[in-house]
Amino acid sequence: MKKSKRERQEELKKTIEASPFTTDEDLAKHFDVSIQTIRLDRMELSIPELRERIKSVATQEWNETVKALPIEEVIGEVVDLELDMRAISIFDVKPEHVFSRNHIARGHHLFAQANSLAVAVINDDLALTAKSSIEFTRQVKLGERVVAKANVLGEDEKGRTIVKVQSLVGQEEVFSGTFEMYRSNL
Amino acid sequence: MKKSKRERQEELKKTIEASPFTTDEDLAKHFDVSIQTIRLDRMELSIPELRERIKSVATQEWNETVKALPIEEVIGEVVDLELDMRAISIFDVKPEHVFSRNHIARGHHLFAQANSLAVAVINDDLALTAKSSIEFTRQVKLGERVVAKANVLGEDEKGRTIVKVQSLVGQEEVFSGTFEMYRSNL
């Protein structure tokens, strides 16, 4: 049985609060309604569209600058950054990122997004990946938007910074990785 | 003390037999002589130049075709392949693969070479990476040639194929990784 409009709108609000980068497409699928319905719900609830939500996150909270590499060398678009703490980037899967046969995103692009975010979050002029342990938890398809979230967990006994990255499409985890980062400590 | 010419030439022969993709530059560094000396040594020993050595490996031993993806989607040039057994590819580090600041190769390119080789070695129409554990053991610089060697170790209890990839510049390991590959088993 479908949810009532009121129920749906309440849940929709919570969902967007928890995952501000969820697309209308994902929401439509999640609530089993049309994209148009989601748009109308958002308008009634005064929730701005995704682009605006991203911008607002970026300008409200993102007062820091990437240090370890020029921002344009980050794979994906950085939308949130607190150096040595956390970072978020979004990456849209385009035709050049997928296997031609089955339109599944190639692993190294998801890795590149996560790995470059792990570099970007480091508050140092030099950051290099020493080790990494990763998992591809579900296939990502052409056209999907991948949101990667990096969290700095701390340092290990060798002085390397441990960064955990989780990548999501909508609410679903598609990739997770732990990165051991070497840094110059200058 | 430098080695005598005879000693050097004997060692040179063994080195090239063990690592046929070693460049003259690497050999010159290894034996602490000029590149010209290495070239003369090779001529006296009738050892063809690298390009020819690669071609000869490719035509003599490589009678199989990549199945899991179109060959042009492999990152790097596949020079040896025995499906479900082993594969070798070479990848030249160009300006677009390095950090602009320090000319160190970006991790995701080394990962892409190794990961796509792990896909290419699978004798199946569908192969996807499930998990991977990797290590960047030394920095790779602009202009270096990375030789990746994939070996299929077997299957784990979930029926996933375990592929070990080691990447070298000259004799030195620069990257190693273990890839757990999901395959269609059709």
XYZ file of C-alpha atoms in Angstrom, chain B residues 8-169:
162
model
C 78.577 -6.911 -16.728
C 77.509 -8.545 -19.983
C 76.840 -11.872 -18.267
C 74.745 -10.191 -15.611
C 73.008 -8.046 -18.197
C 71.923 -11.147 -20.100
C 70.511 -12.743 -16.947
C 68.771 -9.535 -15.917
C 67.027 -9.189 -19.277
C 66.033 -12.838 -19.262
C 64.469 -12.413 -15.841
C 62.841 -9.030 -16.636
C 62.418 -8.719 -20.408
C 60.617 -5.373 -20.070
C 63.469 -3.565 -18.366
C 64.460 -0.399 -20.246
C 68.001 0.530 -21.280
C 67.704 3.480 -18.897
C 66.991 1.170 -15.962
C 69.851 -1.127 -16.946
C 72.247 1.798 -17.255
C 71.293 2.943 -13.771
C 71.544 -0.579 -12.376
C 75.046 -1.199 -13.782
C 76.154 2.403 -13.295
C 77.189 2.848 -16.936
C 75.892 5.028 -19.774
C 72.871 4.079 -21.869
C 75.220 3.939 -24.868
C 77.273 1.235 -23.122
C 74.119 -0.818 -22.522
C 73.185 -0.468 -26.189
C 76.623 -1.659 -27.285
C 76.426 -4.547 -24.808
C 73.053 -5.560 -26.218
C 74.391 -5.418 -29.775
C 77.375 -7.588 -28.885
C 75.095 -10.042 -27.112
C 72.497 -9.886 -29.924
C 69.745 -8.889 -27.504
C 67.061 -6.916 -29.350
C 65.850 -3.565 -28.072
C 62.894 -3.321 -25.683
C 60.200 -2.685 -28.341
C 61.295 -5.814 -30.193
C 61.476 -7.861 -26.992
C 57.929 -6.855 -26.120
C 56.692 -7.708 -29.610
C 58.396 -11.072 -29.539
C 56.824 -11.967 -26.197
C 53.486 -10.809 -27.519
C 53.552 -12.878 -30.696
C 55.242 -15.981 -29.292
C 53.212 -16.508 -26.193
C 50.113 -14.436 -26.454
C 47.660 -16.536 -28.392
C 44.637 -15.702 -26.291
C 42.153 -12.886 -26.375
C 40.800 -10.766 -23.581
C 37.224 -11.864 -22.877
C 35.841 -9.841 -19.997
C 36.177 -6.456 -21.717
C 37.180 -5.038 -25.119
C 40.987 -4.922 -25.297
C 40.979 -1.128 -25.831
C 39.312 -0.688 -22.427
C 42.337 -2.154 -20.668
C 44.444 0.608 -19.122
C 47.994 0.026 -20.353
C 49.160 -2.205 -23.191
C 48.637 -5.930 -22.660
C 51.804 -7.739 -23.776
C 51.156 -11.209 -22.416
C 48.001 -13.111 -21.570
C 47.047 -16.595 -20.582
C 43.414 -16.536 -19.466
C 42.740 -17.487 -15.853
C 46.507 -17.817 -15.377
C 48.531 -14.663 -15.860
C 48.798 -11.398 -17.766
C 51.299 -8.586 -18.183
C 50.732 -4.988 -19.246
C 52.946 -1.947 -19.624
C 51.944 1.608 -18.843
C 54.021 4.702 -19.578
C 53.551 7.505 -17.082
C 52.744 10.673 -19.065
C 52.088 14.242 -17.891
C 48.331 13.630 -17.599
C 48.963 10.857 -15.041
C 50.964 12.829 -12.488
C 50.308 15.429 -9.814
C 51.197 18.784 -11.369
C 53.181 19.834 -8.296
C 55.691 17.048 -7.889
C 55.342 14.897 -11.034
C 54.533 11.820 -8.955
C 52.115 9.420 -10.650
C 48.624 9.545 -9.169
C 47.604 6.399 -7.343
C 44.433 5.822 -9.287
C 46.321 5.353 -12.554
C 48.475 2.592 -11.061
C 45.311 1.150 -9.587
C 43.546 1.386 -12.982
C 46.353 -0.487 -14.732
C 46.380 -3.270 -12.129
C 42.608 -3.474 -11.773
C 41.900 -3.610 -15.490
C 44.569 -6.288 -15.878
C 42.846 -8.275 -13.121
C 39.619 -7.977 -15.151
C 41.360 -8.832 -18.433
C 42.920 -12.050 -17.117
C 39.511 -13.545 -16.252
C 38.233 -16.120 -18.736
C 34.625 -15.021 -18.565
C 32.314 -12.537 -20.253
C 31.659 -10.697 -17.013
C 34.249 -9.872 -14.385
C 33.833 -7.228 -11.700
C 36.012 -6.283 -8.777
C 34.446 -7.103 -5.417
C 37.291 -6.232 -3.027
C 40.858 -5.172 -3.203
C 43.758 -4.602 -0.904
C 46.585 -2.555 -2.372
C 49.905 -1.042 -1.468
C 51.891 1.739 -3.104
C 55.441 0.682 -2.317
C 57.406 3.454 -3.970
C 56.620 6.665 -5.821
C 56.465 6.487 -9.602
C 57.705 9.480 -11.555
C 56.762 11.051 -14.858
C 58.373 9.168 -17.782
C 58.732 5.854 -15.987
C 57.402 2.626 -17.474
C 55.305 0.482 -15.158
C 55.114 -3.256 -15.874
C 52.157 -4.912 -14.131
C 52.089 -8.668 -13.708
C 48.846 -10.397 -12.788
C 48.729 -13.948 -11.464
C 45.548 -15.864 -10.802
C 45.942 -17.564 -7.427
C 42.665 -19.500 -7.405
C 39.174 -19.229 -5.993
C 38.011 -18.388 -2.504
C 35.136 -20.063 -0.658
C 32.604 -17.682 -2.263
C 33.704 -18.686 -5.758
C 35.516 -15.411 -6.321
C 38.745 -15.475 -8.279
C 41.770 -14.101 -6.445
C 44.204 -12.201 -8.667
C 47.525 -10.929 -7.355
C 49.046 -8.007 -9.250
C 52.579 -6.751 -8.813
C 53.750 -3.640 -10.660
C 57.402 -2.873 -11.242
C 59.567 -0.059 -12.564
